[in-house]
């Protein structure tokens, strides 16, 4: 039996009404995980203080990641000496915070839906099974009890096979997001603490 035949049998056993949405969820889930993974590139592995010092000395190297870009942007803004640097940095880093949170809700939703959809397939399979028992159709053309049990087991298995790896990947990505957000907050605090005070404007003389 070829791989295609096995896949077709798998679909037939699970029922197209449940298996195809589960496959679509699996595709969307791993696409979102891949996109979120690429957005959560921190850049350099150095801590914030070391990274900031290197960019201040012009030895930062190529900008490759969220934190690298934030350091370069933060140094540029600090050099402009705005009156409220903290607020300016919060506005500047807002785009980075939005980027590292992108697809998070979608992934969580798909991970939650997959086992529920598998459970729906289980319920459908049990309905087929009990219908067959009621008709005493152990060996009907449609498969009877055996088909119902297969539908129940295959869809449950597929739902869990989609949800469990997705849940694990979501945990890893959420930890990366939390670390980047913490680094951005630390970077903002360091830049504010090391900024030179802006001289107060001189009031015009009334003489």
Short mmCIF file of C-alpha atoms in Angstrom, two decimals:
data_model
loop_
_atom_site.label_atom_id
_atom_site.label_comp_id
_atom_site.label_asym_id
_atom_site.label_seq_id
_atom_site.Cartn_x
_atom_site.Cartn_y
_atom_site.Cartn_z
CA UNK A 1 0.00 0.00 0.00
CA UNK A 2 1.44 3.37 -0.99
CA UNK A 3 1.73 6.34 1.31
CA UNK A 4 -1.06 8.06 -0.61
CA UNK A 5 -3.33 5.05 -0.12
CA UNK A 6 -2.60 5.04 3.60
CA UNK A 7 -3.37 8.75 3.79
CA UNK A 8 -6.62 8.26 1.84
CA UNK A 9 -7.59 5.42 4.18
CA UNK A 10 -6.78 7.62 7.15
CA UNK A 11 -9.02 10.37 5.80
CA UNK A 12 -11.81 7.93 5.02
CA UNK A 13 -11.62 6.39 8.48
CA UNK A 14 -11.71 9.77 10.21
CA UNK A 15 -14.36 11.30 8.01
CA UNK A 16 -13.65 14.23 5.70
CA UNK A 17 -15.83 16.51 7.76
CA UNK A 18 -13.41 16.38 10.69
CA UNK A 19 -10.06 15.35 9.24
CA UNK A 20 -9.82 18.05 6.59
CA UNK A 21 -10.44 20.91 9.07
CA UNK A 22 -7.88 19.30 11.37
CA UNK A 23 -5.34 19.25 8.54
CA UNK A 24 -6.11 22.88 7.77
CA UNK A 25 -5.62 23.76 11.44
CA UNK A 26 -2.31 21.87 11.50
CA UNK A 27 -1.09 23.78 8.44
CA UNK A 28 -2.20 27.17 9.82
CA UNK A 29 -0.73 26.37 13.24
CA UNK A 30 2.74 25.48 11.97
CA UNK A 31 2.73 28.41 9.56
CA UNK A 32 1.96 30.75 12.48
CA UNK A 33 4.61 29.05 14.64
CA UNK A 34 7.21 29.49 11.90
CA UNK A 35 6.27 33.14 11.37
CA UNK A 36 6.34 33.83 15.12
CA UNK A 37 9.71 32.08 15.45
CA UNK A 38 11.21 34.34 12.77
CA UNK A 39 9.78 37.43 14.52
CA UNK A 40 11.28 36.41 17.86
CA UNK A 41 14.91 36.59 16.76
CA UNK A 42 16.61 38.39 19.63
CA UNK A 43 19.84 39.05 17.72
CA UNK A 44 23.07 38.96 19.73
CA UNK A 45 23.26 36.54 22.66
CA UNK A 46 25.09 39.12 24.79
CA UNK A 47 23.32 40.74 27.71
CA UNK A 48 21.84 44.20 27.28
CA UNK A 49 24.64 46.15 28.98
CA UNK A 50 27.38 44.46 26.97
CA UNK A 51 25.44 44.84 23.73
CA UNK A 52 24.79 48.52 24.42
CA UNK A 53 28.46 49.11 25.20
CA UNK A 54 29.56 47.45 21.97
CA UNK A 55 27.22 49.56 19.84
CA UNK A 56 28.34 52.72 21.65
CA UNK A 57 31.94 51.89 20.71
CA UNK A 58 30.87 51.13 17.13
CA UNK A 59 31.67 47.43 17.50
CA UNK A 60 28.13 46.14 17.46
CA UNK A 61 28.36 44.50 14.05
CA UNK A 62 25.43 43.66 11.82
CA UNK A 63 21.94 44.41 13.14
CA UNK A 64 20.17 41.05 13.21
CA UNK A 65 17.24 40.76 15.56
CA UNK A 66 14.78 42.69 17.70
CA UNK A 67 17.20 43.66 20.46
CA UNK A 68 19.96 44.73 18.07
CA UNK A 69 17.51 47.00 16.23
CA UNK A 70 16.18 48.40 19.50
CA UNK A 71 19.70 49.21 20.74
CA UNK A 72 20.57 51.08 17.55
CA UNK A 73 17.28 52.96 17.60
CA UNK A 74 17.58 53.74 21.32
CA UNK A 75 21.11 55.13 20.98
CA UNK A 76 19.99 57.32 18.11
CA UNK A 77 17.09 58.72 20.14
CA UNK A 78 19.24 59.27 23.22
CA UNK A 79 21.68 61.22 21.05
CA UNK A 80 18.88 63.57 20.07
CA UNK A 81 18.41 64.41 23.78
CA UNK A 82 14.60 64.65 23.83
CA UNK A 83 13.03 66.19 26.91
CA UNK A 84 11.10 63.02 27.89
CA UNK A 85 13.37 60.19 26.76
CA UNK A 86 11.41 57.45 28.55
CA UNK A 87 8.21 58.31 26.69
CA UNK A 88 10.06 58.60 23.40
CA UNK A 89 11.66 55.17 23.92
CA UNK A 90 8.32 53.63 24.89
CA UNK A 91 6.85 54.91 21.62
CA UNK A 92 9.87 53.74 19.62
CA UNK A 93 9.86 50.23 21.14
CA UNK A 94 6.09 49.80 20.78
CA UNK A 95 6.56 48.41 17.29
CA UNK A 96 9.01 45.78 18.59
CA UNK A 97 6.59 44.77 21.35
CA UNK A 98 3.76 44.41 18.83
CA UNK A 99 5.99 42.32 16.55
CA UNK A 100 7.03 39.84 19.26
CA UNK A 101 3.37 39.36 20.25
CA UNK A 102 2.17 38.74 16.70
CA UNK A 103 0.43 35.38 16.05
CA UNK A 104 0.41 34.56 19.77
CA UNK A 105 -3.38 34.62 20.08
CA UNK A 106 -3.82 32.73 16.79
CA UNK A 107 -1.49 29.93 17.93
CA UNK A 108 -3.24 29.66 21.30
CA UNK A 109 -6.63 29.51 19.61
CA UNK A 110 -5.59 26.80 17.13
CA UNK A 111 -3.96 24.72 19.88
CA UNK A 112 -7.21 24.91 21.85
CA UNK A 113 -9.44 24.10 18.86
CA UNK A 114 -7.54 21.03 17.60
CA UNK A 115 -8.35 18.63 20.48
CA UNK A 116 -11.94 19.92 20.61
CA UNK A 117 -12.34 19.15 16.92
CA UNK A 118 -10.85 15.72 17.55
CA UNK A 119 -13.39 15.26 20.32
CA UNK A 120 -16.15 16.19 17.89
CA UNK A 121 -14.89 13.44 15.60
CA UNK A 122 -14.98 11.06 18.55
CA UNK A 123 -18.60 11.95 19.21
CA UNK A 124 -19.46 11.44 15.52
CA UNK A 125 -17.73 8.06 15.58
CA UNK A 126 -19.59 6.97 18.68
CA UNK A 127 -22.89 8.05 17.05
CA UNK A 128 -22.10 5.85 14.05
CA UNK A 129 -21.19 3.01 16.40
CA UNK A 130 -24.40 3.22 18.40
CA UNK A 131 -26.48 3.58 15.23
CA UNK A 132 -24.92 0.36 13.98
CA UNK A 133 -25.62 -1.34 17.28
CA UNK A 134 -29.22 -0.18 17.10
CA UNK A 135 -29.55 -1.58 13.57
CA UNK A 136 -27.46 -4.63 14.45
CA UNK A 137 -25.38 -3.76 11.38
CA UNK A 138 -22.04 -5.12 12.50
CA UNK A 139 -20.84 -5.51 8.97
CA UNK A 140 -22.68 -2.95 6.87
CA UNK A 141 -21.31 -1.61 3.61
CA UNK A 142 -20.25 1.56 5.37
CA UNK A 143 -18.29 -0.38 7.95
CA UNK A 144 -20.79 -0.35 10.80
CA UNK A 145 -19.30 -0.47 14.29
CA UNK A 146 -15.74 -0.80 13.02
CA UNK A 147 -16.06 2.40 10.94
CA UNK A 148 -17.53 4.31 13.88
CA UNK A 149 -14.76 3.25 16.25
CA UNK A 150 -12.11 4.07 13.62
CA UNK A 151 -13.56 7.53 13.15
CA UNK A 152 -13.55 8.11 16.88
CA UNK A 153 -9.96 6.95 17.39
CA UNK A 154 -8.42 8.54 14.30
CA UNK A 155 -9.89 12.00 14.87
CA UNK A 156 -8.95 11.94 18.56
CA UNK A 157 -5.43 10.90 17.64
CA UNK A 158 -5.17 13.58 14.97
CA UNK A 159 -6.50 16.30 17.27
CA UNK A 160 -3.94 15.43 19.95
CA UNK A 161 -1.15 15.05 17.39
CA UNK A 162 -1.82 18.62 16.25
CA UNK A 163 -2.36 20.14 19.69
CA UNK A 164 0.46 18.64 21.79
CA UNK A 165 3.45 19.71 19.64
CA UNK A 166 1.75 23.06 19.04
CA UNK A 167 1.31 23.54 22.78
CA UNK A 168 4.99 22.76 23.43
CA UNK A 169 6.12 25.12 20.66
CA UNK A 170 3.82 27.83 22.03
CA UNK A 171 5.46 27.51 25.45
CA UNK A 172 8.94 27.92 23.98
CA UNK A 173 7.88 30.94 21.92
CA UNK A 174 6.10 32.59 24.85
CA UNK A 175 9.29 32.31 26.93
CA UNK A 176 11.31 33.91 24.12
CA UNK A 177 8.76 36.73 23.92
CA UNK A 178 8.91 37.32 27.68
CA UNK A 179 12.73 37.45 27.59
CA UNK A 180 12.77 39.96 24.72
CA UNK A 181 10.19 42.19 26.41
CA UNK A 182 12.26 42.11 29.60
CA UNK A 183 15.39 43.02 27.62
CA UNK A 184 13.58 45.93 25.96
CA UNK A 185 12.47 47.26 29.34
CA UNK A 186 16.01 46.95 30.70
CA UNK A 187 17.42 48.70 27.64
CA UNK A 188 14.98 51.59 28.06
CA UNK A 189 15.90 51.99 31.74
CA UNK A 190 19.65 51.96 31.01
CA UNK A 191 19.31 54.52 28.21
CA UNK A 192 17.24 56.82 30.43
CA UNK A 193 19.66 56.46 33.34
CA UNK A 194 22.71 57.23 31.17
CA UNK A 195 21.19 60.14 29.24
CA UNK A 196 22.55 63.63 29.84
CA UNK A 197 19.99 66.07 31.30
CA UNK A 198 18.52 68.54 28.90
CA UNK A 199 19.11 72.13 30.06
CA UNK A 200 15.96 73.95 31.02
CA UNK A 201 14.86 76.61 28.52
CA UNK A 202 15.93 80.12 29.45
CA UNK A 203 13.00 82.39 30.10
CA UNK A 204 13.01 85.52 27.95
CA UNK A 205 14.14 88.62 29.76
CA UNK A 206 11.43 91.12 30.64
CA UNK A 207 13.85 94.08 30.92
#
